mmCIF file of C-alpha atoms and ligand atoms in Angstrom:
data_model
loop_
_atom_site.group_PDB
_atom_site.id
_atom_site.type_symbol
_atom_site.label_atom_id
_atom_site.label_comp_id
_atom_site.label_asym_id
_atom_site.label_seq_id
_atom_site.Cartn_x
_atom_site.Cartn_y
_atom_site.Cartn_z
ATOM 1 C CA UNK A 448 0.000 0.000 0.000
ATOM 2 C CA UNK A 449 1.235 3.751 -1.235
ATOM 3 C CA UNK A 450 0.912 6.128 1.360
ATOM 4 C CA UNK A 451 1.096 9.349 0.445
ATOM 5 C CA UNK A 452 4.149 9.847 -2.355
ATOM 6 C CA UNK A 453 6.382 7.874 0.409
ATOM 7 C CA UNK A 454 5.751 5.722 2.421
ATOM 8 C CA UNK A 455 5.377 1.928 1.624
ATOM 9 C CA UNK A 456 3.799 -0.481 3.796
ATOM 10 C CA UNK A 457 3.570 -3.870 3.667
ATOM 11 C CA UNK A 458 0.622 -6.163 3.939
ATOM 12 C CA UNK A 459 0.916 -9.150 6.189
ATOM 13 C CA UNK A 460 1.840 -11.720 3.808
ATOM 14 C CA UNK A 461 4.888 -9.255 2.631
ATOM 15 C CA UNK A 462 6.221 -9.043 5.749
ATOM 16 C CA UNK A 463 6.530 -12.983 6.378
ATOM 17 C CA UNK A 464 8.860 -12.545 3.120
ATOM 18 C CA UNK A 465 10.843 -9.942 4.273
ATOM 19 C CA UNK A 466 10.987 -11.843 7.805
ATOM 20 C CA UNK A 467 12.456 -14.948 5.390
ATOM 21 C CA UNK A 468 14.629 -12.969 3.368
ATOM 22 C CA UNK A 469 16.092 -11.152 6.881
ATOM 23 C CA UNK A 470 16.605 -14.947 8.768
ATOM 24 C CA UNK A 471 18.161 -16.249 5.738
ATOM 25 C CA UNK A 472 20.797 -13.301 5.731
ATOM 26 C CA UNK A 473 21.578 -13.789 9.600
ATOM 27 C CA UNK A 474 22.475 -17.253 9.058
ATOM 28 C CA UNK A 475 24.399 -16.339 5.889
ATOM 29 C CA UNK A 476 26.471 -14.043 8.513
ATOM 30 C CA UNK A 477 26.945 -16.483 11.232
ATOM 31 C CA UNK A 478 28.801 -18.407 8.817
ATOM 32 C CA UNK A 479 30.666 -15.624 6.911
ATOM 33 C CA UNK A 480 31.746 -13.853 10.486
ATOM 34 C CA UNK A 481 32.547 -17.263 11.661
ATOM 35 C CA UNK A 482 35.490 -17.432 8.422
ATOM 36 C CA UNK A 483 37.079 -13.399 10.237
ATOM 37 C CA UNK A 484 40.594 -14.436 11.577
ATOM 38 C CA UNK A 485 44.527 -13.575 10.404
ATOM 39 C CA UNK A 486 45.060 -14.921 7.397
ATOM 40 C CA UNK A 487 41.832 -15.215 5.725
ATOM 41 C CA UNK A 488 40.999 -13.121 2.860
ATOM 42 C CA UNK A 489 38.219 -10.918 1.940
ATOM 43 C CA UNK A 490 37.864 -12.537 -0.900
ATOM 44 C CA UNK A 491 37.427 -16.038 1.224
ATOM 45 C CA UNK A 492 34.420 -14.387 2.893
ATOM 46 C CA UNK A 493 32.939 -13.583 -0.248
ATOM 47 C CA UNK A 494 33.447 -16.967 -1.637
ATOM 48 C CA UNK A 495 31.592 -18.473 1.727
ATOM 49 C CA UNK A 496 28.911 -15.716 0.758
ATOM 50 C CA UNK A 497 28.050 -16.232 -2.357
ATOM 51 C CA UNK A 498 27.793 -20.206 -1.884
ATOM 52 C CA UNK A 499 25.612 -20.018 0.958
ATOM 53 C CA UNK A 500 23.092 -17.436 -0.641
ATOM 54 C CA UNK A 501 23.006 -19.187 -3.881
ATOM 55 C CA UNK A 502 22.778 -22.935 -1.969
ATOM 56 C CA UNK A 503 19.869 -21.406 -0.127
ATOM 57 C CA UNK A 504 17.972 -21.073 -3.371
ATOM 58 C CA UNK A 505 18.583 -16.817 -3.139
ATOM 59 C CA UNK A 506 20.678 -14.661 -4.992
ATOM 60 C CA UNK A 507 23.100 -11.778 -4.044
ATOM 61 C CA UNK A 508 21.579 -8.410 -3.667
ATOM 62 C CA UNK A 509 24.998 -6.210 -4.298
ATOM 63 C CA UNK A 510 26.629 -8.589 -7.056
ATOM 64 C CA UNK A 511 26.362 -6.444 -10.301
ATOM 65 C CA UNK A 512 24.355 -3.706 -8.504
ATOM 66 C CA UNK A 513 25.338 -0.968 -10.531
ATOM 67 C CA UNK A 514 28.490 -2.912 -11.558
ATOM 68 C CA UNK A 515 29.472 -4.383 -8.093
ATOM 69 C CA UNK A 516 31.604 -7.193 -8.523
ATOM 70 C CA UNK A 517 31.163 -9.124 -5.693
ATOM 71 C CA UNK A 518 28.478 -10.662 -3.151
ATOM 72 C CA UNK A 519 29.194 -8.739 -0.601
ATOM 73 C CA UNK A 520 31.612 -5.009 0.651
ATOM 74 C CA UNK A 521 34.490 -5.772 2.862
ATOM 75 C CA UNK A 522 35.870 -2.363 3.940
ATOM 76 C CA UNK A 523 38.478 -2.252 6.320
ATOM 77 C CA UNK A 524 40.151 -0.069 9.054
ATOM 78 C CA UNK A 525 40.026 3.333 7.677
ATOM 79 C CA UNK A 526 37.534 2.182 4.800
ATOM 80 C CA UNK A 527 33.912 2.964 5.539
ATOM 81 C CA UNK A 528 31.800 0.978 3.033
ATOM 82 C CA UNK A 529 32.103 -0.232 -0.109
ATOM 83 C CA UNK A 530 34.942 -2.034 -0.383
ATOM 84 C CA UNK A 531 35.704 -4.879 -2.888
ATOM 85 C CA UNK A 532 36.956 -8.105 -1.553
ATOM 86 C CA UNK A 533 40.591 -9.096 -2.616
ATOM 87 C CA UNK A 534 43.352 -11.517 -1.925
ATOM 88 C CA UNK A 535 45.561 -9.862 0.904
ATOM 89 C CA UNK A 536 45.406 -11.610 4.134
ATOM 90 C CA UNK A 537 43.839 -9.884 6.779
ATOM 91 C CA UNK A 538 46.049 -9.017 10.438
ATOM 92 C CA UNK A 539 45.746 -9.163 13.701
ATOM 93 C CA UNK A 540 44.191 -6.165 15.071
ATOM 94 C CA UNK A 541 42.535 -5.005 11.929
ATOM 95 C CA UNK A 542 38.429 -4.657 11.542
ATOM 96 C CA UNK A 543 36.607 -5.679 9.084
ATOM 97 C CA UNK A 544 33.143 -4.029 8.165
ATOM 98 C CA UNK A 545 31.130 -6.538 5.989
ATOM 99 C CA UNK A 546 27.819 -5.573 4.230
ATOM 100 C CA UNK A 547 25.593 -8.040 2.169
ATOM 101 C CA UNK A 548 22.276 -7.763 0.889
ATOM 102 C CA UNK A 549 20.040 -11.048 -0.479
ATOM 103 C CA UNK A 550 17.063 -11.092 -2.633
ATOM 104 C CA UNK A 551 14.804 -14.214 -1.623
ATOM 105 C CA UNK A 552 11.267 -14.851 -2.809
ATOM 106 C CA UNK A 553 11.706 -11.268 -4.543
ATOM 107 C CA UNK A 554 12.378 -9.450 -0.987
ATOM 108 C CA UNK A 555 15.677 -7.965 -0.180
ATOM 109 C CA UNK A 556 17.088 -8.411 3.393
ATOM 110 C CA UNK A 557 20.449 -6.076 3.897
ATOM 111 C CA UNK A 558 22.713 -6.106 7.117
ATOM 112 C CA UNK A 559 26.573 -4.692 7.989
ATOM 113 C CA UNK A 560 28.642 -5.871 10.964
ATOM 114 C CA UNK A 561 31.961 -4.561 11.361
ATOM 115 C CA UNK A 562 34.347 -7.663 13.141
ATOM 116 C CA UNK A 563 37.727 -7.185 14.742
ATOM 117 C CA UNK A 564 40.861 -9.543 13.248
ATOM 118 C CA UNK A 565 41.717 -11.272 16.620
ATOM 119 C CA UNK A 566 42.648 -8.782 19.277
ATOM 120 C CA UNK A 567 41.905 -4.760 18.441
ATOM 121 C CA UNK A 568 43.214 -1.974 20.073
ATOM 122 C CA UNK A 569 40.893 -0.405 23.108
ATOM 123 C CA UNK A 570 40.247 2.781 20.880
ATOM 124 C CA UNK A 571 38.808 0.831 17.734
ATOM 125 C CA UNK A 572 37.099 -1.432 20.599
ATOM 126 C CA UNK A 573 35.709 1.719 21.630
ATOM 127 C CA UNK A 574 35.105 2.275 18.349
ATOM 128 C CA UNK A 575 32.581 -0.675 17.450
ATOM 129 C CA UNK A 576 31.009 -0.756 20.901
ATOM 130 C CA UNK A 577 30.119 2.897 20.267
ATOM 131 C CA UNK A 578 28.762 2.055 16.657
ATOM 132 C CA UNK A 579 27.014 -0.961 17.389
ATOM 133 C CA UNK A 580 25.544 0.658 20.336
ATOM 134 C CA UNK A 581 24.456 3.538 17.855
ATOM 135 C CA UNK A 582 22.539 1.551 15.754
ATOM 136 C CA UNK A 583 20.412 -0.333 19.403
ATOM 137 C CA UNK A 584 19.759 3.633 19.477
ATOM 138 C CA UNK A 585 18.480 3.884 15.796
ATOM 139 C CA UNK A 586 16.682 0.616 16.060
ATOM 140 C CA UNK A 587 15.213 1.621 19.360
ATOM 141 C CA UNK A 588 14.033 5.237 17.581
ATOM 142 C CA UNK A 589 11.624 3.346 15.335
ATOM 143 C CA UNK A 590 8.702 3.511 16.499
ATOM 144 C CA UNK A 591 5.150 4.291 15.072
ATOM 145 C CA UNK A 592 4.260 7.750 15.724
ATOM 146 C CA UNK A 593 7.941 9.118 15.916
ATOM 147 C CA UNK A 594 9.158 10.781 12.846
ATOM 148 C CA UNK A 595 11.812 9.636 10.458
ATOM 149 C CA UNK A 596 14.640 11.944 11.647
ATOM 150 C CA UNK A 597 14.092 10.519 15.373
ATOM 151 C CA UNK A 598 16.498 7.533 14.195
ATOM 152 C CA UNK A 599 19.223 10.251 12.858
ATOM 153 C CA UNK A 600 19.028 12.195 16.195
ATOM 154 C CA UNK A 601 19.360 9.047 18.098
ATOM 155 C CA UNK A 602 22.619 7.975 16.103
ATOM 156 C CA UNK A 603 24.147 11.387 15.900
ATOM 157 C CA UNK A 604 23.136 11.689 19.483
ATOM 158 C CA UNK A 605 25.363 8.957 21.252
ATOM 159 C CA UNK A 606 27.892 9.073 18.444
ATOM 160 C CA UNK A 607 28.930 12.685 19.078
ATOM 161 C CA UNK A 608 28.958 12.552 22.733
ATOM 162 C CA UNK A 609 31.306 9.450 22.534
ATOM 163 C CA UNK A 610 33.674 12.093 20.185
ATOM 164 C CA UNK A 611 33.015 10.262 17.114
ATOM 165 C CA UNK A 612 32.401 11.254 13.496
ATOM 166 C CA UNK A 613 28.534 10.811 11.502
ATOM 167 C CA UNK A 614 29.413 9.965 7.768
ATOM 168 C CA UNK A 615 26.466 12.693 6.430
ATOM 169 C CA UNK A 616 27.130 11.099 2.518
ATOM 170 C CA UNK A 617 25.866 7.925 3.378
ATOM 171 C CA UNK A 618 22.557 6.665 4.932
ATOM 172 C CA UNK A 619 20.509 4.296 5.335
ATOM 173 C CA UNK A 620 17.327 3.426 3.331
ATOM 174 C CA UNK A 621 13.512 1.858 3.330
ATOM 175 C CA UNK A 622 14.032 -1.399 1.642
ATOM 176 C CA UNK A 623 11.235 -4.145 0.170
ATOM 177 C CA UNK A 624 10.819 -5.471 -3.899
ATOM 178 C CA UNK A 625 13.978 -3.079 -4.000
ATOM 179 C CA UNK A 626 17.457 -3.068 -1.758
ATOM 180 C CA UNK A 627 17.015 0.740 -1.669
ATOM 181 C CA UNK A 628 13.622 2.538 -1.369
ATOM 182 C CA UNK A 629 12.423 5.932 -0.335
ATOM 183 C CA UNK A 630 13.139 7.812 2.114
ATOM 184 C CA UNK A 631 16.583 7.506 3.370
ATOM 185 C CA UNK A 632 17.276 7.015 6.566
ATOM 186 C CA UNK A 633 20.091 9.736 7.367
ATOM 187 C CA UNK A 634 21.973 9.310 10.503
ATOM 188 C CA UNK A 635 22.066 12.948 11.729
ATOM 189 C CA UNK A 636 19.830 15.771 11.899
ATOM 190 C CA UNK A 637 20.810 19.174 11.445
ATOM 191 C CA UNK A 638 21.183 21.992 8.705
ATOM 192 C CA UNK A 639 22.720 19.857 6.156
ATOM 193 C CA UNK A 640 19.673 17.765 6.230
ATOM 194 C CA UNK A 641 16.674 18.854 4.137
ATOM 195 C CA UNK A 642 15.213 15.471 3.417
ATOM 196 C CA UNK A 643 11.384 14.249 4.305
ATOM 197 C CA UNK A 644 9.957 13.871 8.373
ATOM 198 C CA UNK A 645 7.263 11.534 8.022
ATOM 199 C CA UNK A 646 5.669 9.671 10.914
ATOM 200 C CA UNK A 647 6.777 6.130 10.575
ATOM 201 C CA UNK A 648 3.606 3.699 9.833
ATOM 202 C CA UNK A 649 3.451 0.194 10.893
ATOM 203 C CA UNK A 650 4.507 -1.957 7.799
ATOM 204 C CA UNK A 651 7.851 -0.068 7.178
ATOM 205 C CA UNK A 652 10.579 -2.156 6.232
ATOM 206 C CA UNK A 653 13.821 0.061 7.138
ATOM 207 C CA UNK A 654 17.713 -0.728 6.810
ATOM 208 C CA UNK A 655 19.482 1.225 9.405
ATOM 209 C CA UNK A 656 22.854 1.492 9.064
ATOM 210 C CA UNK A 657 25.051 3.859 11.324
ATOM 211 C CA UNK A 658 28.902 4.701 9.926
ATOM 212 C CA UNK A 659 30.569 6.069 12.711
ATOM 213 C CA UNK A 660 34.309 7.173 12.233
ATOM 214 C CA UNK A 661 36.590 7.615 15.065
ATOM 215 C CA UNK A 662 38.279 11.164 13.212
ATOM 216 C CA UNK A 663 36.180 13.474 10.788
ATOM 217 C CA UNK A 664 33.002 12.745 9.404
ATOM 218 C CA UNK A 665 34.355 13.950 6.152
ATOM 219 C CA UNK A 666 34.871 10.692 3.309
ATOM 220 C CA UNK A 667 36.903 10.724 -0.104
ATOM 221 C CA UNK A 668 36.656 7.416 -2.702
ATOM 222 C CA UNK A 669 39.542 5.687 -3.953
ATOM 223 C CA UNK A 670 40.432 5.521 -7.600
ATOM 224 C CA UNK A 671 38.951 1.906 -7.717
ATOM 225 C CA UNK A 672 35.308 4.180 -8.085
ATOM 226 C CA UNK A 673 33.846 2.154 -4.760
ATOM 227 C CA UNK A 674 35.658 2.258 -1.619
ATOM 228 C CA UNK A 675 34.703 4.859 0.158
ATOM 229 C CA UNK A 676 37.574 5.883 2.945
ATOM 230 C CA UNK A 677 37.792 8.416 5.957
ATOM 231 C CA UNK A 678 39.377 11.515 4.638
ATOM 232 C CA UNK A 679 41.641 11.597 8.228
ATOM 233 C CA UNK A 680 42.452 7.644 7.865
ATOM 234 C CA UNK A 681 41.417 7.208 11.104
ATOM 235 C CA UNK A 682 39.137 3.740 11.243
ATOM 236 C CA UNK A 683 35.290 3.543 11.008
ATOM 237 C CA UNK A 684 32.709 1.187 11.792
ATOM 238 C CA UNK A 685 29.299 0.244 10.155
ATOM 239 C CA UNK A 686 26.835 -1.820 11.767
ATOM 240 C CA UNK A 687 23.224 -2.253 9.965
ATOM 241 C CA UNK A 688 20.087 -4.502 10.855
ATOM 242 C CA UNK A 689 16.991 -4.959 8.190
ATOM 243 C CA UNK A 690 13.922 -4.111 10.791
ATOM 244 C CA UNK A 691 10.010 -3.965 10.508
ATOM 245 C CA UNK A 692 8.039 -1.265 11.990
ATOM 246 C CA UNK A 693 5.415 -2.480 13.816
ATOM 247 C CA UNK A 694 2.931 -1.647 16.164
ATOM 248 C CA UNK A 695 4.504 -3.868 19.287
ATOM 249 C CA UNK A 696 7.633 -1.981 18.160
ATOM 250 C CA UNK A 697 10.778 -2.752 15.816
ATOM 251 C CA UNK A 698 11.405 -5.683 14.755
ATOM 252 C CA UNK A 699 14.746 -6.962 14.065
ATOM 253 C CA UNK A 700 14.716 -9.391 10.940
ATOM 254 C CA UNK A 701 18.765 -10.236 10.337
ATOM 255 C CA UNK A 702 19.887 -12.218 12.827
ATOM 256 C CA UNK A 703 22.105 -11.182 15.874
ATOM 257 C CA UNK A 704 25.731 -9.086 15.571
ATOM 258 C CA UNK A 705 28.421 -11.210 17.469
ATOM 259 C CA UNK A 706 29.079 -10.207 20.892
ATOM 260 C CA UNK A 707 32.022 -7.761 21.158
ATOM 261 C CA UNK A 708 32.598 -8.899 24.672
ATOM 262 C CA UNK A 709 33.819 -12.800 23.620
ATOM 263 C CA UNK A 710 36.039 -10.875 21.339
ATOM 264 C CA UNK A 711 39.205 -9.957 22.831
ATOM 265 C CA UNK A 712 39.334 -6.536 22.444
ATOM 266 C CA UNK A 713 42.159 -6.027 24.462
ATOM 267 C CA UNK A 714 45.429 -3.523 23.965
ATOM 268 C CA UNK A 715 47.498 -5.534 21.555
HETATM 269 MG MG1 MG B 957 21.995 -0.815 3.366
#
């Protein structure tokens, strides 16, 4: 159903697909995060990707989107998103955002975690607990009757008292028969944002995706024409959930991040 020139809600039935599309994608992670260590390869992690989304009888959202060449963006340490999977081993105390969409039963399901490389130091630890946190606080701001820009505010919010950087370029999105659907979903408020306020409606299907750097907000893209990189070089971390709107509140449909705690994040 159209709402106004905006918003799209979903009927019942469309939401059980989405729900689908979102499980299958958390799985798909638990195995892909589960393949993060020294010595493994982005382009490992894609591999692992791609077979499990095509085994499960779905395909790749990102591969060819727009040209993309690979199942899913591995951007790491100063990288912010968009980053195409290669052959150099990762390190020890590197992090490693990853971001993969799916398309299953024509619904798109789209989710980012950002994982350390063994131990990280206590500032990038600070770093993902901060950004992960961030998006709780986005996830937490959907709610029917509060406006779009209440997820922003909340992300901007926690970010900037912790000292961190909002990438403005780059948002999040309404997502459904397409990976990216009107509105965005910006993650700050302010005078450099002019897009629509609406008051979210149950049936909403939302990907919020905080990218928090620890430096400047401020990006530049490599000459590959994708990776998108902190202008300081200073890391940044990107965690995104696919979530309903509903009226017993949001509803997370893409699984569960890892738990930074079991991770290590000691001083290395
Ligand atoms: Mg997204």
């Amino acid at each position: 159903m159209r709402l106004g020139t905006q918003l799209n809600a979903l009927s019942p039935q469309e939401m059980d697909r989405m729900r689908a599309a979102g499980r299958l994608l958390g799985q798909v992670f638990d195995e892909v995060l589960a393949a993060v260590a020294p010595e493994a390869t982005t382009a490992d992690l894609d591999r692992i990707a791609y077979e499990a989304i095509t085994g499960a009888g779905a395909k790749p959202a990102f591969l060819n989107y727009r040209g993309f060449p690979a199942t899913i963006c591995a951007s790491v340490d100063e990288e912010i998103v968009h980053g195409i999977p290669n052959h150099v081993p990762l390190r020890e105390g590197q992090i490693v955002g990853i971001d993969m969409g799916l398309i299953l039963n024509e619904f798109y399901s789209d989710r980012a975690t950002t994982m350390p490389v063994g131990r990280v130091s206590p500032q990038v630890a600070r770093l993902l607990r901060v950004t992960k946190e961030c998006l709780q606080r986005g996830i937490e701001a959907a709610q029917v009757g509060n406006r779009l820009q209440d997820i922003g505010r909340a992300v901007q919010t926690l970010a900037e008292a912790e000292g961190f950087g909002v990438v403005r370029e780059y948002s999040g999105h309404c997502i459904g028969r397409q990976l990216h659907e009107e509105p965005q979903i910006p993650n700050f408020v302010g005078r450099e944002m002019r897009g629509p306020n609406p008051r979210l409606v149950a049936g909403m299907a939302m990907a919020i995706e905080p990218m928090i750097n620890q430096g400047t907000w401020k990006t530049r893209i490599l000459d590959d024409r994708w990776t998108v990189v902190t202008a300081d070089g200073l890391p940044s971390a990107h965690f995104e959930h696919t979530i309903l709107v509903t009226e017993a509140g949001p509803e997370i449909l893409t699984g569960e991040h890892p738990s930074l705690q079991e991770m290590e994040l000691d001083t290395v």
